[in-house]
């Protein structure tokens, strides 16, 4: 029984997953993914790669995810699962790539600059 280990990132979230053949159990930080992600769109994001590649309930996933918010974490897990499925079977790539599941989203929060209120917002300018 081979365990596949991959990493997915989104914003400041980092997800390390361990994918192995099983019955479809997804565990996120020692909790079931449905209790960790209570909203349906986030639950769908986690399982989307399995549904598009027709491998639902064929693999068990153990996830360690740190950093960021729940949406960033869910999308980091989605990227990691997609990468793992492509490592197992390269034919899954054609099903996942058109939906953007293999693309690392590079958008990050812009840093705050000195002498400004936020990254782009400035203090009020007074002419006189």
Phi, psi and omega in degrees: 000117184261134177259128180259127183245124177220166182235140174230145181228150174202124186053243179254011180271139176232122181244124173253124182241152176236110184254129179216154179300139182185217187245008177099020179278127179243118181244125180242116181050049178063024174229156174294144185295336179285334175273329179288320177245093186288338183272147183296319179299325179286324176296321178294321180299322181292321185263001186300320181296322179293320182291320181289331181263005180056042178239025182295137180063029174250343184228144170263139182235128172246127187238134166246117182232136180226155172080159174072193179256184186293323180293315177298322179294317180297319180285333174293320177296318179301316179296317181295318179295319179297317178296320180295319179295324178289329176292321181290311182221109182299345179290338178292340182301321182292335178275328186270325186298317180298336179270001177078020183279347180257006182263126176282121180282112188276357186292126179234165177289132180285142184286153175284136180262149178293144181082008177231162180286313178224202183296315181245330182289140181244165174291154182298133182269131179246119182286322180237000000 
